């Protein structure tokens, strides 16, 4: 085998964001762009000679080409074994599981998650460490530093690998294993949930369902698990065939983008349960007949009912949520006497808490929920959790959530996104907000009195590492909150996210429309950040 050291020059824009490096495909197609980033990953790792590396992606445009390059570079850099999903496919949670199960040194996951795919759309790459989770900030910082000075990369001059045949190929003394992408993950799910109960609930006709794979990675996973293993009617999984451009849509599981599912769930013949996942299979949207469950509520309901699921019936160690996620899960934690942590946005911040056994469940408002079974959020896991819960409770989704609100109160919640905002204007908005913070406490807006206002910093309770500038929070004396953050996954300009929440303990007032209930807070948010005034926008691009 011939390996070559190729001279290169650095790019200055390879700083990973909330979840790896995400750019337009055309950016990744620049000469040596991908190679530089991959070599920077390898240069930032401690000795991995002879170790295993997992490789897989969500199947979007450029996935196959990128994997061939990564294989050749991993071989030249000295890995001992490569484990690759057939067809170059692995969902993010499956990749996390495979890293853990086969004790790999780490994994490279190719995905831009919920961002659209195709020749003029987005691509992404991230590195996960040996616990199966996204690399921590200190690693991505080192990687970025490396990418700014990189002068050469190593690559093997070998033929392309056959990615489509399951089995082991050998290059020199390196094993290249092509594995079925679904097998290990499906097996793990059987160890967590009550598959027998699910099968009877489905075959008896009680549990009807519709799962929208949005032409993304979860198609094959959902077909196998929901239809083949659990016996859901053929066709229960819609848009099941993964496509390089996700059929032209945004593979983002919310009511704005999962239109077909949403229509079905609000139709007369709606099934009992509906769900969707995203491009790489780590997000989930949960619906019932005529009902949408906010991700923040889903996390709280899951935490409150974990005892119904075989893997969690012994109890939870604790729970965690990202800072902008509503405080619904905090109420469950308080009532059940569980530790509850508030982390910055992004799954990497849950890793230490999970590894240290401080938490069992965690989640984010952005349709992400997960547990200590892997170190990524996990879309199908959340779907199975809800199905198992419904099968045990024998109640419609809407009733389960209403009952939860009766017991704990409702945290009325929504998020407004302003996309592709001019970056300078977005930064000016944050400078302006920072300037307001000191004077906000005790001021009153529309009857809401500010209790605190700050820029969120997080100190990891396990390794004491500190992450600054993780979003601006304005908290009011009645527990309501407004949070402002800039997205770290967008690829065009800046995306401003405004998160709004209000607590409603009164059962008679809980069934309100979120936009109406939050109308005053929405106005206060504009008064504070002036996004409409400064950009001329009249409304958010996406409301979730
Ligand atoms: C978004 C979400 C965040 C999530 C991240 C990765 O990040 O808000 O909660 O962890 O995407 O999810 P940002 O920085 O754009 O707000 V995924 O499914 O895109 O890997
Ligand atoms: Co995702």
Coordinates of C-alpha atoms and ligand atoms in Angstrom, one line a residue:
X1 CA 0.0 0.0 0.0
X2 CA 1.4 3.4 -1.0
X3 CA 0.7 6.3 1.3
X4 CA 1.4 9.9 0.3
X5 CA 2.0 13.1 2.3
X6 CA 0.4 15.9 0.4
X7 CA 1.3 19.6 0.9
X8 CA -1.7 21.8 1.7
X9 CA -2.5 25.4 2.9
X10 CA -4.9 26.2 5.7
X11 CA -8.5 27.5 5.5
X12 CA -9.5 29.9 8.1
X13 CA -13.1 28.9 8.5
X14 CA -13.0 25.4 10.0
X15 CA -14.2 26.2 13.5
X16 CA -16.8 23.5 14.6
X17 CA -20.1 24.9 15.8
X18 CA -22.8 23.4 18.0
X19 CA -22.4 20.0 16.3
X20 CA -19.3 19.8 14.1
X21 CA -18.4 21.7 11.0
X22 CA -21.3 22.6 8.7
X23 CA -20.9 24.3 5.4
X24 CA -22.3 24.3 1.9
X25 CA -21.3 21.3 -0.1
X26 CA -19.5 23.6 -2.5
X27 CA -17.3 24.8 0.4
X28 CA -16.4 21.2 1.2
X29 CA -15.6 20.6 -2.5
X30 CA -12.8 23.1 -2.5
X31 CA -9.4 21.6 -3.0
X32 CA -8.2 19.9 0.2
X33 CA -11.0 21.4 2.3
X34 CA -12.3 18.1 3.7
X35 CA -8.7 16.6 3.8
X36 CA -7.5 19.5 5.9
X37 CA -10.3 19.1 8.4
X38 CA -9.9 15.3 8.7
X39 CA -6.1 15.6 9.1
X40 CA -6.7 18.3 11.8
X41 CA -9.0 15.8 13.6
X42 CA -6.3 13.1 13.5
X43 CA -3.6 15.6 14.5
X44 CA -5.6 16.6 17.6
X45 CA -5.9 13.0 18.8
X46 CA -3.6 11.2 21.2
X47 CA -2.1 7.9 20.0
X48 CA -4.7 6.0 18.0
X49 CA -2.3 3.6 16.2
X50 CA -3.9 0.3 15.6
X51 CA -7.2 1.4 17.1
X52 CA -10.8 1.2 15.7
X53 CA -12.5 4.1 13.9
X54 CA -16.3 4.2 13.1
X55 CA -17.4 6.0 10.0
X56 CA -20.9 6.7 8.7
X57 CA -23.2 9.4 7.7
X58 CA -26.8 10.4 7.0
X59 CA -26.5 9.6 3.3
X60 CA -26.8 13.2 2.0
X61 CA -25.2 14.4 -1.2
X62 CA -21.3 14.1 -1.0
X63 CA -21.6 11.4 1.8
X64 CA -20.0 8.6 -0.4
X65 CA -17.2 10.7 -1.8
X66 CA -16.3 12.1 1.6
X67 CA -16.3 8.6 3.1
X68 CA -13.9 7.3 0.5
X69 CA -11.5 10.2 1.3
X70 CA -11.8 9.6 5.0
X71 CA -11.1 5.9 4.7
X72 CA -7.9 6.5 2.7
X73 CA -6.8 9.1 5.2
X74 CA -7.6 6.9 8.2
X75 CA -5.6 4.1 6.7
X76 CA -2.6 6.3 6.0
X77 CA -2.7 7.8 9.5
X78 CA -2.5 4.4 11.1
X79 CA -5.9 3.3 12.4
X80 CA -6.0 -0.5 12.7
X81 CA -9.6 -1.2 11.9
X82 CA -12.4 0.8 10.3
X83 CA -16.1 0.0 11.0
X84 CA -18.4 1.5 8.3
X85 CA -22.1 1.4 7.9
X86 CA -23.2 -0.3 4.7
X87 CA -23.7 2.2 1.9
X88 CA -21.8 4.7 4.1
X89 CA -24.9 5.0 6.3
X90 CA -25.2 5.3 10.0
X91 CA -27.7 7.3 12.0
X92 CA -26.0 9.5 14.6
X93 CA -27.4 7.5 17.6
X94 CA -26.4 4.2 15.9
X95 CA -22.9 5.6 15.3
X96 CA -22.7 6.5 19.0
X97 CA -23.8 3.0 20.0
X98 CA -21.4 1.3 17.6
X99 CA -18.4 3.3 19.0
X100 CA -19.4 2.1 22.5
X101 CA -20.3 -1.4 21.7
X102 CA -17.1 -2.2 19.7
X103 CA -14.9 0.0 21.9
X104 CA -13.7 2.1 19.1
X105 CA -11.3 4.9 19.6
X106 CA -13.8 7.3 18.1
X107 CA -16.0 8.0 15.1
X108 CA -16.4 10.4 12.2
X109 CA -20.1 11.2 11.5
X110 CA -21.0 12.9 8.3
X111 CA -24.1 14.9 8.6
X112 CA -25.6 18.4 8.6
X113 CA -28.6 17.0 10.5
X114 CA -31.8 18.9 9.8
X115 CA -30.2 21.2 7.2
X116 CA -31.3 20.5 3.6
X117 CA -29.0 18.4 1.3
X118 CA -28.0 18.4 -2.3
X119 CA -25.2 19.9 -4.5
X120 CA -26.0 23.5 -3.5
X121 CA -27.1 22.7 0.1
X122 CA -25.3 21.6 3.3
X123 CA -22.8 19.0 4.4
X124 CA -21.2 18.4 7.8
X125 CA -18.6 16.4 9.6
X126 CA -18.0 15.8 13.3
X127 CA -15.8 13.7 15.5
X128 CA -17.1 11.6 18.4
X129 CA -14.9 10.3 21.1
X130 CA -14.6 6.9 22.7
X131 CA -17.7 7.3 25.0
X132 CA -19.7 7.6 21.8
X133 CA -20.5 11.3 22.3
X134 CA -19.5 14.5 20.4
X135 CA -16.0 15.6 21.2
X136 CA -15.8 18.2 24.0
X137 CA -15.0 21.8 23.4
X138 CA -11.4 21.5 24.3
X139 CA -10.9 19.0 21.5
X140 CA -12.8 21.1 18.9
X141 CA -10.8 24.2 20.0
X142 CA -7.5 22.2 19.4
X143 CA -8.8 20.9 16.1
X144 CA -9.6 24.5 15.0
X145 CA -6.2 25.7 16.0
X146 CA -4.6 22.8 14.0
X147 CA -6.7 23.7 11.0
X148 CA -5.2 27.2 10.9
X149 CA -1.7 26.0 10.5
X150 CA -2.0 22.7 8.7
X151 CA 0.7 22.2 6.1
X152 CA 0.2 18.6 5.0
X153 CA -2.1 15.6 5.2
X154 CA -1.6 11.8 4.7
X155 CA -3.6 9.7 2.3
X156 CA -3.3 6.1 1.0
X157 CA -3.3 5.7 -2.7
X158 CA -5.7 2.8 -2.9
X159 CA -8.8 2.0 -4.9
X160 CA -12.2 3.1 -3.6
X161 CA -13.7 0.6 -1.0
X162 CA -16.9 -1.3 -1.9
X163 CA -19.2 0.3 0.7
X164 CA -22.2 -1.8 -0.3
X165 CA -21.2 -5.4 0.6
X166 CA -21.4 -6.4 4.2
X167 CA -18.2 -8.1 5.3
X168 CA -14.5 -7.5 6.0
X169 CA -12.0 -6.3 3.4
X170 CA -8.3 -6.0 4.1
X171 CA -5.9 -3.3 3.1
X172 CA -2.4 -4.1 4.1
X173 CA -3.0 -5.3 7.7
X174 CA -6.0 -3.1 8.3
X175 CA -9.5 -4.6 8.6
X176 CA -12.2 -2.6 6.8
X177 CA -15.5 -3.8 8.1
X178 CA -18.8 -3.0 6.4
X179 CA -21.6 -3.6 8.8
X180 CA -25.4 -3.6 8.6
X181 CA -26.2 -0.1 9.9
X182 CA -29.4 -1.2 11.7
X183 CA -28.6 -4.5 13.4
X184 CA -26.8 -3.3 16.5
X185 CA -29.1 -0.4 17.1
X186 CA -32.2 -2.5 16.7
X187 CA -30.8 -5.0 19.2
X188 CA -30.1 -2.2 21.7
X189 CA -33.7 -1.0 21.5
X190 CA -35.0 -4.5 22.3
X191 CA -32.9 -4.4 25.5
X192 CA -34.5 -1.1 26.6
X193 CA -38.2 -1.4 25.7
X194 CA -40.9 -4.0 26.1
X195 CA -41.1 -5.3 22.6
X196 CA -43.6 -8.0 23.5
X197 CA -46.0 -5.5 24.9
X198 CA -45.5 -3.2 21.9
X199 CA -46.2 -6.1 19.5
X200 CA -49.5 -7.0 21.2
X201 CA -50.6 -3.4 21.5
X202 CA -49.9 -2.9 17.8
X203 CA -51.4 -6.2 16.5
X204 CA -54.6 -5.8 18.7
X205 CA -55.1 -2.5 16.7
X206 CA -54.9 -0.3 19.8
X207 CA -51.6 1.3 18.9
X208 CA -51.8 2.7 15.4
X209 CA -48.9 4.9 14.2
X210 CA -47.4 7.0 11.5
X211 CA -43.7 7.7 11.4
X212 CA -42.3 10.3 8.9
X213 CA -38.6 9.5 8.1
X214 CA -38.5 12.6 5.8
X215 CA -36.5 10.8 3.2
X216 CA -33.6 10.7 5.7
X217 CA -31.5 8.2 7.6
X218 CA -34.3 6.8 9.9
X219 CA -36.2 5.2 7.0
X220 CA -34.4 1.9 7.2
X221 CA -34.2 1.9 11.0
X222 CA -37.9 2.7 11.4
X223 CA -39.0 0.2 8.7
X224 CA -37.0 -2.6 10.4
X225 CA -38.0 -1.8 14.0
X226 CA -41.6 -0.5 13.7
X227 CA -42.8 -2.5 10.7
X228 CA -40.8 -5.7 10.6
X229 CA -40.0 -6.3 14.3
X230 CA -43.1 -4.7 16.0
X231 CA -45.6 -5.5 13.2
X232 CA -46.9 -2.0 12.5
X233 CA -48.9 -2.0 9.2
X234 CA -46.7 -1.7 6.1
X235 CA -46.8 2.0 5.1
X236 CA -46.8 3.2 8.8
X237 CA -43.4 4.6 8.0
X238 CA -43.7 7.3 5.3
X239 CA -41.0 8.9 3.2
X240 CA -38.9 5.9 4.2
X241 CA -36.4 5.9 1.4
X242 CA -33.3 7.9 2.2
X243 CA -32.4 10.4 -0.6
X244 CA -29.3 12.5 -1.2
X245 CA -31.4 15.6 -1.2
X246 CA -34.1 14.4 1.3
X247 CA -36.7 14.7 -1.5
X248 CA -35.9 18.4 -1.7
X249 CA -37.2 19.2 1.8
X250 CA -35.7 20.2 5.1
X251 CA -35.4 17.0 7.1
X252 CA -36.4 18.9 10.2
X253 CA -39.0 17.2 12.4
X254 CA -41.4 20.1 13.2
X255 CA -44.9 20.9 12.0
X256 CA -43.5 23.5 9.5
X257 CA -41.4 20.9 7.7
X258 CA -43.1 17.5 8.4
X259 CA -46.2 18.6 6.5
X260 CA -47.5 15.2 5.4
X261 CA -47.4 13.8 8.9
X262 CA -48.9 16.9 10.4
X263 CA -51.8 16.8 8.0
X264 CA -52.5 13.1 8.8
X265 CA -52.3 13.7 12.6
X266 CA -54.9 16.5 12.3
X267 CA -57.2 14.5 10.0
X268 CA -60.3 12.6 11.0
X269 CA -58.6 9.2 10.7
X270 CA -55.5 10.2 12.5
X271 CA -53.6 7.3 14.1
X272 CA -53.0 7.2 17.9
X273 CA -49.4 8.2 17.6
X274 CA -47.3 10.2 15.1
X275 CA -43.6 11.0 15.0
X276 CA -40.9 12.2 12.7
X277 CA -37.1 12.3 12.8
X278 CA -34.4 14.4 11.2
X279 CA -31.6 14.0 8.6
X280 CA -29.3 12.0 10.9
X281 CA -31.9 10.4 13.1
X282 CA -31.1 12.1 16.4
X283 CA -34.2 14.4 16.7
X284 CA -37.8 13.5 17.2
X285 CA -41.2 15.2 17.0
X286 CA -44.0 13.5 19.0
X287 CA -47.7 13.9 18.1
X288 CA -51.0 12.4 19.0
X289 CA -54.3 12.5 17.1
X290 CA -54.9 16.3 16.7
X291 CA -52.1 17.1 19.2
X292 CA -48.5 18.3 19.1
X293 CA -46.2 17.7 22.1
X294 CA -43.5 20.3 22.5
X295 CA -40.0 18.8 22.9
X296 CA -39.7 20.4 26.4
X297 CA -42.9 18.8 27.5
X298 CA -41.9 15.5 26.0
X299 CA -38.8 15.4 28.1
X300 CA -40.8 16.2 31.2
X301 CA -43.4 13.5 30.4
X302 CA -40.7 11.0 29.7
X303 CA -39.0 11.8 33.0
X304 CA -42.2 11.5 34.9
X305 CA -43.1 8.1 33.4
X306 CA -39.7 6.5 33.1
X307 CA -40.7 3.8 35.7
X308 CA -43.0 2.3 33.0
X309 CA -40.1 1.4 30.7
X310 CA -38.1 -1.8 31.5
X311 CA -34.6 -0.2 31.3
X312 CA -35.5 2.7 33.6
X313 CA -37.9 1.1 36.1
X314 CA -35.3 1.1 38.8
X315 CA -35.4 4.9 38.8
X316 CA -33.4 7.8 37.4
X317 CA -30.1 9.1 38.6
X318 CA -31.0 12.6 37.5
X319 CA -32.0 14.7 34.6
X320 CA -30.6 17.5 32.5
X321 CA -31.8 20.0 29.9
X322 CA -30.1 22.6 27.8
X323 CA -30.5 26.1 29.1
X324 CA -33.2 27.3 26.5
X325 CA -35.3 24.2 27.1
X326 CA -38.4 24.9 29.2
X327 CA -38.3 24.3 32.9
X328 CA -41.0 21.6 32.7
X329 CA -38.5 18.8 33.5
X330 CA -37.2 20.8 36.5
X331 CA -40.7 20.5 38.0
X332 CA -40.7 16.7 37.6
X333 CA -37.2 16.6 39.1
X334 CA -38.2 18.7 42.1
X335 CA -41.3 16.6 42.7
X336 CA -39.4 13.3 42.5
X337 CA -36.4 14.6 44.3
X338 CA -34.0 14.1 41.4
X339 CA -30.9 16.2 40.6
X340 CA -31.5 18.4 37.6
X341 CA -28.8 20.1 35.6
X342 CA -28.9 23.1 33.1
X343 CA -26.3 22.9 30.4
X344 CA -25.4 25.0 27.3
X345 CA -27.1 24.1 24.0
X346 CA -25.5 21.0 22.3
X347 CA -25.4 17.4 23.2
X348 CA -21.6 17.5 24.0
X349 CA -22.4 19.1 27.3
X350 CA -24.4 16.1 28.5
X351 CA -21.5 13.6 28.0
X352 CA -19.7 14.2 31.3
X353 CA -23.0 14.1 33.3
X354 CA -23.9 10.8 31.6
X355 CA -20.5 9.3 32.0
X356 CA -20.3 10.2 35.7
X357 CA -23.7 8.6 36.3
X358 CA -25.2 12.0 37.4
X359 CA -28.1 11.8 35.0
X360 CA -30.1 9.1 33.1
X361 CA -32.2 11.3 30.9
X362 CA -31.6 14.6 29.1
X363 CA -33.1 16.7 26.4
X364 CA -33.2 19.9 24.4
X365 CA -36.1 22.1 23.2
X366 CA -34.9 21.5 19.6
X367 CA -36.6 18.1 19.4
X368 CA -33.7 16.2 21.0
X369 CA -34.2 13.6 23.8
X370 CA -32.0 10.9 25.0
X371 CA -30.6 8.7 27.8
X372 CA -27.5 7.0 29.0
X373 CA -28.0 4.2 26.5
X374 CA -25.8 6.2 24.0
X375 CA -24.1 9.6 24.1
X376 CA -26.2 11.3 21.4
X377 CA -29.8 12.3 21.3
X378 CA -31.9 9.6 19.8
X379 CA -35.0 10.0 17.7
X380 CA -36.3 6.5 17.4
X381 CA -35.5 5.8 21.1
X382 CA -37.8 8.7 22.0
X383 CA -40.5 7.3 19.6
X384 CA -40.2 3.9 21.2
X385 CA -40.3 5.4 24.7
X386 CA -43.6 7.1 23.8
X387 CA -45.1 4.0 22.2
X388 CA -44.1 1.9 25.2
X389 CA -45.6 4.5 27.6
X390 CA -48.8 4.7 25.6
X391 CA -49.0 0.9 25.6
X392 CA -48.7 0.9 29.3
X393 CA -51.0 3.8 30.1
X394 CA -53.6 3.0 27.4
X395 CA -54.3 6.7 27.0
X396 CA -54.2 9.0 24.0
X397 CA -51.2 11.3 23.8
X398 CA -53.3 14.4 24.4
X399 CA -54.6 12.9 27.7
X400 CA -51.2 11.9 28.9
X401 CA -49.9 15.5 28.4
X402 CA -53.0 17.2 29.8
X403 CA -52.7 15.0 32.9
X404 CA -49.1 15.9 33.2
X405 CA -50.0 19.6 33.1
X406 CA -52.6 19.1 35.8
X407 CA -50.0 17.5 38.0
X408 CA -47.0 19.7 37.4
X409 CA -48.4 22.8 35.7
X410 CA -47.8 23.8 32.1
X411 CA -44.7 25.6 30.8
X412 CA -46.2 27.3 27.7
X413 CA -43.3 27.4 25.3
X414 CA -42.2 28.4 21.8
X415 CA -39.2 29.4 19.8
X416 CA -38.9 32.1 17.1
X417 CA -36.1 31.8 14.6
X418 CA -34.9 34.6 12.4
X419 CA -32.7 33.0 9.7
X420 CA -30.0 34.3 7.5
X421 CA -29.7 37.6 9.3
X422 CA -26.7 39.7 8.3
X423 CA -23.9 38.6 10.7
X424 CA -22.9 42.2 11.7
X425 CA -26.5 43.1 12.5
X426 CA -26.9 39.9 14.6
X427 CA -23.7 40.7 16.5
X428 CA -24.9 44.3 17.0
X429 CA -28.2 42.9 18.5
X430 CA -26.1 40.9 21.0
X431 CA -23.9 43.9 21.9
X432 CA -27.1 45.9 22.4
X433 CA -28.6 43.1 24.7
X434 CA -25.4 42.8 26.7
X435 CA -25.5 46.6 27.2
X436 CA -29.0 46.3 28.7
X437 CA -28.3 43.5 31.2
X438 CA -27.1 45.5 34.1
X439 CA -30.1 47.8 34.2
X440 CA -32.8 45.2 33.6
X441 CA -33.4 43.7 37.1
X442 CA -36.5 45.0 38.8
X443 CA -37.7 46.8 35.6
X444 CA -41.3 45.9 34.7
X445 CA -42.5 45.3 31.1
X446 CA -46.2 44.7 30.5
X447 CA -46.7 43.6 34.1
X448 CA -43.7 41.2 34.0
X449 CA -41.0 42.2 36.5
X450 CA -37.4 41.2 35.6
X451 CA -35.9 39.0 38.3
X452 CA -32.6 38.4 36.7
X453 CA -30.8 39.1 33.4
X454 CA -27.5 37.6 32.4
X455 CA -25.3 35.9 29.8
X456 CA -25.2 32.2 30.6
X457 CA -21.9 30.6 31.5
X458 CA -21.6 26.9 32.4
X459 CA -19.1 25.2 34.7
X460 CA -19.1 21.5 34.1
X461 CA -19.7 19.8 37.4
X462 CA -17.4 16.9 36.5
X463 CA -14.3 18.5 35.0
X464 CA -14.9 22.1 36.0
X465 CA -14.4 23.3 32.4
X466 CA -16.1 26.6 31.8
X467 CA -18.1 27.6 28.7
X468 CA -18.9 31.3 28.3
X469 CA -21.4 33.3 26.2
X470 CA -24.0 30.5 25.9
X471 CA -27.0 32.8 25.4
X472 CA -28.7 35.8 27.1
X473 CA -31.4 35.0 29.7
X474 CA -34.0 37.4 31.0
X475 CA -36.0 35.8 33.8
X476 CA -39.2 37.3 35.3
X477 CA -40.5 37.1 38.9
X478 CA -43.4 34.7 37.9
X479 CA -40.9 32.2 36.4
X480 CA -41.4 33.3 32.8
X481 CA -38.2 33.6 30.6
X482 CA -37.0 35.0 27.4
X483 CA -33.7 33.6 26.0
X484 CA -31.7 34.9 23.1
X485 CA -29.1 32.8 21.3
X486 CA -27.2 32.7 18.0
X487 CA -27.4 29.4 16.2
X488 CA -24.1 27.4 15.8
X489 CA -25.4 25.1 13.0
X490 CA -26.5 27.5 10.3
X491 CA -24.5 28.0 7.1
X492 CA -25.8 31.3 5.9
X493 CA -25.4 34.5 7.8
X494 CA -26.6 34.3 11.4
X495 CA -29.7 32.7 12.9
X496 CA -31.2 34.4 15.9
X497 CA -33.2 32.2 18.1
X498 CA -35.7 33.7 20.7
X499 CA -37.0 31.2 23.2
X500 CA -40.1 32.1 25.2
X501 CA -41.8 30.5 28.1
X502 CA -44.4 31.1 30.7
X503 CA -45.6 29.0 33.6
X504 CA -49.4 28.3 33.8
X505 CA -50.4 26.4 37.0
X506 CA -54.1 27.0 36.5
X507 CA -55.7 24.0 34.9
X508 CA -58.5 26.0 33.4
X509 CA -56.0 28.2 31.5
X510 CA -53.7 25.5 30.3
X511 CA -55.3 24.7 27.0
X512 CA -54.3 28.0 25.4
X513 CA -52.6 28.6 22.1
X514 CA -48.9 29.2 22.8
X515 CA -48.5 32.2 20.5
X516 CA -51.5 33.9 22.2
X517 CA -50.4 33.0 25.7
X518 CA -46.9 34.3 25.0
X519 CA -48.0 37.4 23.0
X520 CA -46.8 39.8 25.7
X521 CA -43.5 38.1 26.1
X522 CA -43.0 38.1 22.3
X523 CA -43.5 41.9 22.4
X524 CA -41.1 42.3 25.3
X525 CA -38.5 40.2 23.4
X526 CA -38.7 42.6 20.4
X527 CA -38.5 45.6 22.7
X528 CA -35.3 44.2 24.1
X529 CA -33.5 42.8 21.1
X530 CA -35.1 45.0 18.3
X531 CA -34.6 42.3 15.7
X532 CA -37.6 43.5 13.6
X533 CA -36.6 47.1 13.9
X534 CA -32.9 46.4 13.0
X535 CA -33.5 44.0 10.2
X536 CA -36.8 45.2 8.7
X537 CA -38.2 41.7 9.2
X538 CA -41.9 41.5 10.0
X539 CA -42.0 38.0 11.5
X540 CA -39.9 35.0 12.4
X541 CA -39.0 32.6 9.6
X542 CA -39.8 29.5 11.7
X543 CA -41.9 29.1 14.8
X544 CA -41.6 25.9 16.7
Ligands
LIG1 C1 -29.3 23.3 17.1 C2 -30.1 23.1 18.3 C3 -29.4 22.4 19.4 C4 -28.9 21.1 18.8 C5 -28.0 21.3 17.6 C6 -27.6 20.1 16.9 O1 -28.1 24.1 17.4 O2 -30.6 24.4 18.7 O3 -30.2 22.2 20.5 O4 -28.1 20.4 19.8 O5 -28.8 22.0 16.6 O6 -28.6 19.2 16.6 P1 -28.1 25.7 17.1 O7 -26.7 26.1 17.6 O8 -28.3 25.9 15.7 O9 -29.2 26.3 17.9 V1 -28.6 18.4 15.2 O10 -29.9 17.3 15.2 O11 -28.6 19.7 14.1 O12 -27.1 17.6 15.1
LIG2 CO1 -29.8 15.8 13.9

